[in-house]
Coordinates of C-alpha atoms and ligand atoms in Angstrom, one line a residue:
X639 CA 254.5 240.7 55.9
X640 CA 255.0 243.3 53.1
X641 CA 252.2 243.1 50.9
X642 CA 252.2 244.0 47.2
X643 CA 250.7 245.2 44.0
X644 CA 250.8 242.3 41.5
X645 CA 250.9 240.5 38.5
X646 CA 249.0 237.1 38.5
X647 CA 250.0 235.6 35.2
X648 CA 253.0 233.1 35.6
X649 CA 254.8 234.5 33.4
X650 CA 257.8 231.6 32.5
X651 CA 255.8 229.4 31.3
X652 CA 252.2 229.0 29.6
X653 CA 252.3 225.9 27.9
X654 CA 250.1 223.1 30.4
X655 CA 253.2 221.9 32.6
X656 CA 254.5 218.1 31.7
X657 CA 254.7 217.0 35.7
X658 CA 256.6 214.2 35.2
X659 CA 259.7 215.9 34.0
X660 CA 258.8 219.5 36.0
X661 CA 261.8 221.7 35.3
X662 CA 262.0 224.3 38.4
X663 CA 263.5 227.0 36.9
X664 CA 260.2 227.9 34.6
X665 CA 258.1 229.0 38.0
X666 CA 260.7 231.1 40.0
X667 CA 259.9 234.4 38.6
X668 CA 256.1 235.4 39.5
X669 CA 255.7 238.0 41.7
X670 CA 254.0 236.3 44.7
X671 CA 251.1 238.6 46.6
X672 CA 250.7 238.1 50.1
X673 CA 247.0 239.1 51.5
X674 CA 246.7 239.4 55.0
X675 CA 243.0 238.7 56.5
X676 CA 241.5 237.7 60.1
X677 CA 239.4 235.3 61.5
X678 CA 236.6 237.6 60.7
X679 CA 237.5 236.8 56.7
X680 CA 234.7 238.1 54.8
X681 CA 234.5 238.1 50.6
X682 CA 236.1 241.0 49.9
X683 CA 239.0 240.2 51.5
X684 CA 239.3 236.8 49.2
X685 CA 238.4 238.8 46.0
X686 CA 241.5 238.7 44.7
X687 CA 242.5 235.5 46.2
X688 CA 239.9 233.9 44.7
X689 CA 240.0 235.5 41.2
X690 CA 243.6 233.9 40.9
X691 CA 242.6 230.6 41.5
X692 CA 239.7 231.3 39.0
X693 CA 242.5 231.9 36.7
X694 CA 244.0 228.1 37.6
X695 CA 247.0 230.3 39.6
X696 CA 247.8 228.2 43.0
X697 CA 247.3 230.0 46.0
X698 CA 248.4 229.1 49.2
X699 CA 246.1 229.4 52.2
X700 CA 245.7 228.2 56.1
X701 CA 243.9 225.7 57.1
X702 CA 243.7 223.8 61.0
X703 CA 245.7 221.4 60.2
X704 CA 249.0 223.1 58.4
X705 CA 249.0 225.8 55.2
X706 CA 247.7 223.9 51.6
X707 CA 249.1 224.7 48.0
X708 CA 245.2 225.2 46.6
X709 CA 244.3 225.2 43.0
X710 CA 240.9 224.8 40.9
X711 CA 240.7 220.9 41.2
X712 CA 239.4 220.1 38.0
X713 CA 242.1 221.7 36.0
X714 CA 245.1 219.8 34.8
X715 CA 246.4 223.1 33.9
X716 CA 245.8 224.4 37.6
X717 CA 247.1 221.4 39.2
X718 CA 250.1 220.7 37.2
X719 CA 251.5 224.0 38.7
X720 CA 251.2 222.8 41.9
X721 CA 253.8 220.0 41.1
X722 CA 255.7 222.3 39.6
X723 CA 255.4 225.1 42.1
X724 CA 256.7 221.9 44.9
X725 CA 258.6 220.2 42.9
X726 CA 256.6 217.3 44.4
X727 CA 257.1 213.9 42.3
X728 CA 254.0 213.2 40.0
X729 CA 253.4 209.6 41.4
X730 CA 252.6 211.3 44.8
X731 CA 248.2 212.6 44.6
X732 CA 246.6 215.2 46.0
X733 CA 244.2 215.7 48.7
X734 CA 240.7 217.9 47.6
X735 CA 239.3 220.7 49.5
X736 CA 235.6 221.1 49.8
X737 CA 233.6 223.3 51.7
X738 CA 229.5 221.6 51.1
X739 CA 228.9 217.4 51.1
X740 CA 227.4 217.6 48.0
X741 CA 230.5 218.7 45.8
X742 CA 231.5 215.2 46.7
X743 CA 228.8 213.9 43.8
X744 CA 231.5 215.1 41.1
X745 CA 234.3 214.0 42.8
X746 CA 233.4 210.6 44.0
X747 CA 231.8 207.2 42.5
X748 CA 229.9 206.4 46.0
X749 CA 230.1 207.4 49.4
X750 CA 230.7 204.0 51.4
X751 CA 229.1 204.1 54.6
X752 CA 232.1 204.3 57.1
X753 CA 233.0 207.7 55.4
X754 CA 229.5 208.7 55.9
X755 CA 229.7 208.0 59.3
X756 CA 233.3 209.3 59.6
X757 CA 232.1 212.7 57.8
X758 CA 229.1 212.8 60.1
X759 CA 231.4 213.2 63.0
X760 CA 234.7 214.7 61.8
X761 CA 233.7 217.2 58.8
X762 CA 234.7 220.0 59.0
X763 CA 237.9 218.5 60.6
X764 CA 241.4 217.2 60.3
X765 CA 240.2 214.1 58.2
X766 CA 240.8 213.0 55.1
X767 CA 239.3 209.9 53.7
X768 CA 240.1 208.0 50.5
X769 CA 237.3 207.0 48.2
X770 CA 236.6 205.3 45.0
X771 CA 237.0 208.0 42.5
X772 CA 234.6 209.8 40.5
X773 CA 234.8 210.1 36.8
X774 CA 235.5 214.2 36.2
X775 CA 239.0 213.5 38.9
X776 CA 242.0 213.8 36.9
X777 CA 244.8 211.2 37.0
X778 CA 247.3 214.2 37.9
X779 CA 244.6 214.4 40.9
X780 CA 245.1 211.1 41.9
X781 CA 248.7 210.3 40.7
X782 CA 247.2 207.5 38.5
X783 CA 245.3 205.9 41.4
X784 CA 241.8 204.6 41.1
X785 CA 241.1 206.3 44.5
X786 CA 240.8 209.7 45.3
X787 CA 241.5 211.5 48.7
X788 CA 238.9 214.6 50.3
X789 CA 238.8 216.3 53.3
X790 CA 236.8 219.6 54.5
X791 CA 238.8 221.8 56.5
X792 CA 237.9 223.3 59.5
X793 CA 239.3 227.3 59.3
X794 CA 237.1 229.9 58.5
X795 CA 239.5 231.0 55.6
X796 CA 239.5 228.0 54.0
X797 CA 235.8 227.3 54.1
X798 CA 235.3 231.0 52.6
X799 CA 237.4 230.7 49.6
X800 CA 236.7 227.2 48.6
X801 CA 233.1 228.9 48.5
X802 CA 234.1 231.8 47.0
X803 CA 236.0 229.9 44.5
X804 CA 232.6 227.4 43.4
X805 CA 235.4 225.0 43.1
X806 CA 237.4 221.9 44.8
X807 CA 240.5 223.1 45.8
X808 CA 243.6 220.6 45.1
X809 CA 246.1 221.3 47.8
X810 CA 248.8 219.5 49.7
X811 CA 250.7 221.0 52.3
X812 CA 252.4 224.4 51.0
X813 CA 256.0 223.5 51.6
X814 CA 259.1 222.5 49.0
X815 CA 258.9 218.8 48.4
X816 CA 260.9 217.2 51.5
X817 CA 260.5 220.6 53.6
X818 CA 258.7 220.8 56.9
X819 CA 255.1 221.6 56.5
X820 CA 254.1 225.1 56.7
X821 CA 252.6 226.3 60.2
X822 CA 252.5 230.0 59.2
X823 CA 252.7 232.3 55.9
X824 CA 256.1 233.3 56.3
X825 CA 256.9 229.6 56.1
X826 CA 255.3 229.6 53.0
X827 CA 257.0 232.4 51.4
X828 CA 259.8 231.0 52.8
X829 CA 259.9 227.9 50.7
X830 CA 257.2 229.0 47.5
X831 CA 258.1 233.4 46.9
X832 CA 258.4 234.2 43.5
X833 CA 256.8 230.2 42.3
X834 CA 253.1 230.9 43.3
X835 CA 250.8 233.6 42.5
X836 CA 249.8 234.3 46.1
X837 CA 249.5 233.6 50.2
X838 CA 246.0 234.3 52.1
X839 CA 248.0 234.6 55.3
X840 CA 245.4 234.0 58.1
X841 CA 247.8 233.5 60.9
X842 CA 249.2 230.1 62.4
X843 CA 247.4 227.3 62.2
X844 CA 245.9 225.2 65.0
X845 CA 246.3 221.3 64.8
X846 CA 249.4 221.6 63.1
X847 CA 250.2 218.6 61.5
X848 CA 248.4 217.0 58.7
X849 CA 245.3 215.5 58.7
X850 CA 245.0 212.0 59.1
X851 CA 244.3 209.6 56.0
X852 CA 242.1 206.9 56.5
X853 CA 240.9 204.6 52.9
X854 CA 237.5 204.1 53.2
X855 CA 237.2 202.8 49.4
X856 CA 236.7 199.3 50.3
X857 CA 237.5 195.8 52.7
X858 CA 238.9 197.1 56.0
X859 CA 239.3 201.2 57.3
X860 CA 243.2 201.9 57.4
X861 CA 244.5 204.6 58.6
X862 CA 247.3 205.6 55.9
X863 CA 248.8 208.4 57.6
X864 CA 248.4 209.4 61.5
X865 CA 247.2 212.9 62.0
X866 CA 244.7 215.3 63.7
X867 CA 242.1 212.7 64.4
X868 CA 243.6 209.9 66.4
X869 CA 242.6 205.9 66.0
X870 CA 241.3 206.0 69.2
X871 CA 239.1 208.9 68.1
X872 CA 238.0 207.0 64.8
X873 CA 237.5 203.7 66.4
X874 CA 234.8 205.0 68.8
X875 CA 232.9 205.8 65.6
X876 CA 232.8 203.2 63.2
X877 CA 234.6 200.6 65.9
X878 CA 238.0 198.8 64.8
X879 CA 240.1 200.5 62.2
X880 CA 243.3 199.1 61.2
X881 CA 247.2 200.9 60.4
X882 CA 248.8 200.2 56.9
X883 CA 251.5 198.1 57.5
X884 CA 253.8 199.9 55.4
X885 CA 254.1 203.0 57.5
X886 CA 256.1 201.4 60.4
X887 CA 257.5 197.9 58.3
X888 CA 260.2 199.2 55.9
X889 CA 260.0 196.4 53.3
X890 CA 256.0 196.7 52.8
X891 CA 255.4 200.0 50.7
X892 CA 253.4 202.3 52.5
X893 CA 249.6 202.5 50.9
X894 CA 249.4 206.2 50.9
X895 CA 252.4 207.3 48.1
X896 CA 253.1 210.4 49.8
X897 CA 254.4 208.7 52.7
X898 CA 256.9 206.7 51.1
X899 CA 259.1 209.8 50.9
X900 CA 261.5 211.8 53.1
X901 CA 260.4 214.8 54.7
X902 CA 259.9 217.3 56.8
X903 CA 263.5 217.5 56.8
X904 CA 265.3 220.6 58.0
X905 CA 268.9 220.8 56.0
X906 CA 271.0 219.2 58.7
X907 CA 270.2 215.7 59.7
X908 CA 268.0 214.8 62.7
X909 CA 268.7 211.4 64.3
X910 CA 266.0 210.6 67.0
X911 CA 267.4 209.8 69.8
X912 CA 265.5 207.0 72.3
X913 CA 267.2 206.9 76.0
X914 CA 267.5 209.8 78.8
X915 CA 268.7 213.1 78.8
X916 CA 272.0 212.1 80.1
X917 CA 272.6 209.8 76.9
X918 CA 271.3 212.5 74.8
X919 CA 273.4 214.7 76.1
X920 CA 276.5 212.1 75.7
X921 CA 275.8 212.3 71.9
X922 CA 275.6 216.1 71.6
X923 CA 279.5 215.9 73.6
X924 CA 280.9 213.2 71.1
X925 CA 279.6 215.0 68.1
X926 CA 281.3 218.7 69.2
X927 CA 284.5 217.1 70.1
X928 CA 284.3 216.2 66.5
X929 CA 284.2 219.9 65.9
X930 CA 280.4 219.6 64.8
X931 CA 277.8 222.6 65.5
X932 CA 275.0 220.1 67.4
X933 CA 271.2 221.0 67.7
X934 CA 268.8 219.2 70.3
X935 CA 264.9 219.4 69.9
X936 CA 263.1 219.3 72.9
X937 CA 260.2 220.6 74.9
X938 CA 260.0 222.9 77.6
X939 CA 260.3 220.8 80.3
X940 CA 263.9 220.0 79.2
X941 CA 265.3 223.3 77.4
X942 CA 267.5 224.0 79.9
X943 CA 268.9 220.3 80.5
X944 CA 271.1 220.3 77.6
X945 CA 274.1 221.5 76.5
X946 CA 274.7 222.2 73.1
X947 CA 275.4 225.0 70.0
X948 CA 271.3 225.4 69.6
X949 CA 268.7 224.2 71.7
X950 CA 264.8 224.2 70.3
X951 CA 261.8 223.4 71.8
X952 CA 258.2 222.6 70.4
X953 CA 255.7 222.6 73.2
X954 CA 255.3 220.5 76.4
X955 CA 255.9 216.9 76.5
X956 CA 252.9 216.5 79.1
X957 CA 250.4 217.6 76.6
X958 CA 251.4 216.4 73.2
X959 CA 249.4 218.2 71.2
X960 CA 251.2 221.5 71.7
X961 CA 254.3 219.0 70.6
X962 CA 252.1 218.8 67.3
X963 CA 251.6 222.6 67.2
X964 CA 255.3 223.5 67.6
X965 CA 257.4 220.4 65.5
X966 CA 257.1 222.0 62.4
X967 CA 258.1 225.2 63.2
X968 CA 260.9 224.1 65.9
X969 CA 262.2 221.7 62.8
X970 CA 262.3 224.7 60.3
X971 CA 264.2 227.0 62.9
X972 CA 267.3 224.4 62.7
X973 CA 267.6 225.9 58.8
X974 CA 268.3 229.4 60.8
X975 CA 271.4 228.3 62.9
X976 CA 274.3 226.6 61.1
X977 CA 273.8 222.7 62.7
X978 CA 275.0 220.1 61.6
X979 CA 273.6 217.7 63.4
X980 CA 270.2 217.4 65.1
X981 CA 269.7 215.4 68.4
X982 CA 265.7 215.0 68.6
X983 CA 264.1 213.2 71.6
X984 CA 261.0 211.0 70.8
X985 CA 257.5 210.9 72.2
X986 CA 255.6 207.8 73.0
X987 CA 253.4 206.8 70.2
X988 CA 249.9 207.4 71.7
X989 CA 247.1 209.8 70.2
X990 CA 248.5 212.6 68.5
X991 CA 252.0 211.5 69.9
X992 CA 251.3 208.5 66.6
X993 CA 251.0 211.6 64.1
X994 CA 254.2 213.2 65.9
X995 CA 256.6 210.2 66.0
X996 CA 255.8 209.3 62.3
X997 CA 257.3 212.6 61.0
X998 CA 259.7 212.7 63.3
X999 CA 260.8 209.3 61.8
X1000 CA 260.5 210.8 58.6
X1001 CA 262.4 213.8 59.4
X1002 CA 265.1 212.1 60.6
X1003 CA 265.0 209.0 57.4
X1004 CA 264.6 206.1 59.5
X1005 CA 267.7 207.6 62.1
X1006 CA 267.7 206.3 65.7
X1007 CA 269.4 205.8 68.3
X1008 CA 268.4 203.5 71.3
X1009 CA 270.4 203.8 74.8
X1010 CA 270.8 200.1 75.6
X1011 CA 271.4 200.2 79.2
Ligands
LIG2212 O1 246.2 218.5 56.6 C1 246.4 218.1 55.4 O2 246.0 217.0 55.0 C2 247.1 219.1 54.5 C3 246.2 220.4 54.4 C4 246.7 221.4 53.4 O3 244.9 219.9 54.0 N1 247.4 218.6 53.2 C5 248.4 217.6 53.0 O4 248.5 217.3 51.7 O5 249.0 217.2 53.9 P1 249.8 216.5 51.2 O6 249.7 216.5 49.8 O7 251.0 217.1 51.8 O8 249.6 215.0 51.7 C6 248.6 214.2 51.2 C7 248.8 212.8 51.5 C8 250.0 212.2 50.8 O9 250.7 211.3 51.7 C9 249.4 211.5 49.6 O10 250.2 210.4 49.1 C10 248.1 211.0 50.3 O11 247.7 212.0 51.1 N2 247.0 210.7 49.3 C11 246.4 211.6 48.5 N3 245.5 210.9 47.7 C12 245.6 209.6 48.0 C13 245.0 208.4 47.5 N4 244.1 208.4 46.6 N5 245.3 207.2 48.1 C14 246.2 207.2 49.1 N6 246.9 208.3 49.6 C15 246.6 209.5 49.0
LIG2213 MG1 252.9 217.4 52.5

């Protein structure tokens, strides 16, 4: 990736942005700075990095789960750009990035003892847990909620410049509102050049998909979002946990705001498709004799079963969490063929394979189709 002398001041708009009513065009013209770095980070190579989030500039930067959209978490300045930067609707909160336990004192009310015990066994990890919020949290934080969502990432890069920083990071995923989540850095500039002031690009990330959501802040554990850690995982800590109805039931909203919307859509339309590859393939011929250009996603097992305009895979069906590795980038590489339609096959819904259907679902709105015989 080219990298580049820069400018950190966002220079279309200084007044604090109004996130309800975010108007795009004042955040396309900063001249985004892309620092490259290894495993092997050290401070000097987050000076900069660092510095701009100082500022309250968003940076994006990896983490194990996907790339996150950081900035200073106790700004309303900072954070408001990160709506703005997205485009992400206001009523949708952030998750906060810390690298030491005890920055949770500021951000918190109490710690409730399953997230102790949760933390105990998953921080630094691909967990993020919900708890009552603390008084210096801002309501753009929290999209109005009296809850507040924290997780401590497990990447070297991340850990280093949330310390470098002295701050809580805010950051959700680094991707255009609705857009695939971000696996790499050229993802990100992809979707966020010339809107944020910067990329740490440490590579590709490991797990990813997101981190999995589970409110601790009082009654019953619930997983809000499936991710990283599974239930299974989080059961054999603090014993049963329980799955907010409104992620699979349609007419219960879904507890965790975020996931009430579409995403991790590529431009053409994915319908998941539940049957064999003979059936899938019987939709891929009915859609081209229409004269469509037809994708299929599947894994590498099955790439050369089908026959249709572009073929993807993402990772092996017999070990599921390469599936989670690859979905994001295998949905995103659609967006560089001219589909029109997207056949996906689905995964069964066990460990990761929970975190992998749910976006599938959501990639595809809902969209399936079910061989009856
Ligand atoms: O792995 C991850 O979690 C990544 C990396 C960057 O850490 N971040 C991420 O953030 O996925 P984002 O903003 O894309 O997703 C955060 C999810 C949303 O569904 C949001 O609604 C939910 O967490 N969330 C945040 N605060 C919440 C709260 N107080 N109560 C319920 N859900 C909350
Ligand atoms: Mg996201």
């Amino acid at each position: 990736m080219d990298k580049a002398v820069h400018n950190l001041r966002i220079t279309g708009s200084k007044k604090v942005p109004n996130v309800r009513g975010a108007n795009e065009k004042t955040v396309n013209n900063v001249k985004t700075v892309i620092w490259s770095v290894d495993k092997h980070v050290n401070e000097k190579d987050l000076a900069a990095a660092a510095e701009c989030l100082r500022k309250n500039e968003v940076v994006a930067f990896p983490t194990e789960t996907v790339y996150g959209l950081g900035a200073n978490a106790l700004s309303d300045e900072a954070v408001g750009k990160i709506f703005e930067a997205k485009g992400r609707p206001s009523d949708n909160p952030l998750i906060v990035h810390i690298s030491d336990e005890k920055q949770l004192e500021n951000l918190v009310e109490y710690v409730p003892e399953t997230a102790k015990r949760l933390m105990e066994a998953f921080w630094p990890g691909p967990l993020t847990l919900i708890y009552p919020r603390g008084r210096a949290v801002s309501d753009i934080v929290t999209g109005g909620l009296s809850t507040v969502a924290v997780r401590m990432p497990n990447h070297p890069t991340a850990i280093a410049l949330i310390r470098q920083t002295g701050l809580p990071l805010a950051a959700p995923s680094a991707n255009r509102s609705g857009r695939p989540s971000p696996t790499t850095a050229e993802h990100v500039k992809h979707d966020l050049d010339g809107r944020i002031a910067g990329i740490v690009d440490g590579g590709g990330t490991g797990v990813g998909l997101e981190s999995t959501v589970v409110d601790c802040s009082g009654g019953i554990v619930t997983i809000l979002r499936p991710g990283g850690v599974t239930k299974a995982e989080l059961e054999r800590v603090i014993g049963s946990v329980s799955v907010d109805q409104g992620l699979k039931n349609h007419e219960d909203q879904p507890k965790s705001p975020g996931m009430k919307y579409t995403h991790y859509a590529p431009k053409a339309a994915v319908t998941l498709v539940d049957g064999g590859r003979d059936f899938l393939q019987s939709l891929v011929n009915s859609e081209r004799k229409k004269g469509k250009n037809v994708g299929v996603l599947t894994t590498e097992e099955s790439s050369h079963s089908y026959n249709a305009d572009v073929v993807v895979t993402c990772g092996r069906r017999s070990d599921l969490s390469t599936v989670a590795r690859g979905l994001y980038a295998a949905l995103r590489k659609f967006d560089e063929h001219d589909v029109d339609v997207i056949f996906a096959e689905t995964f069964p819904a066990e460990g990761v394979g929970e975190a992998v259907m749910n976006r599938l679902e959501k990639s595809a709105g809902g969209r399936i189709i079910r061989d009856s015989n």
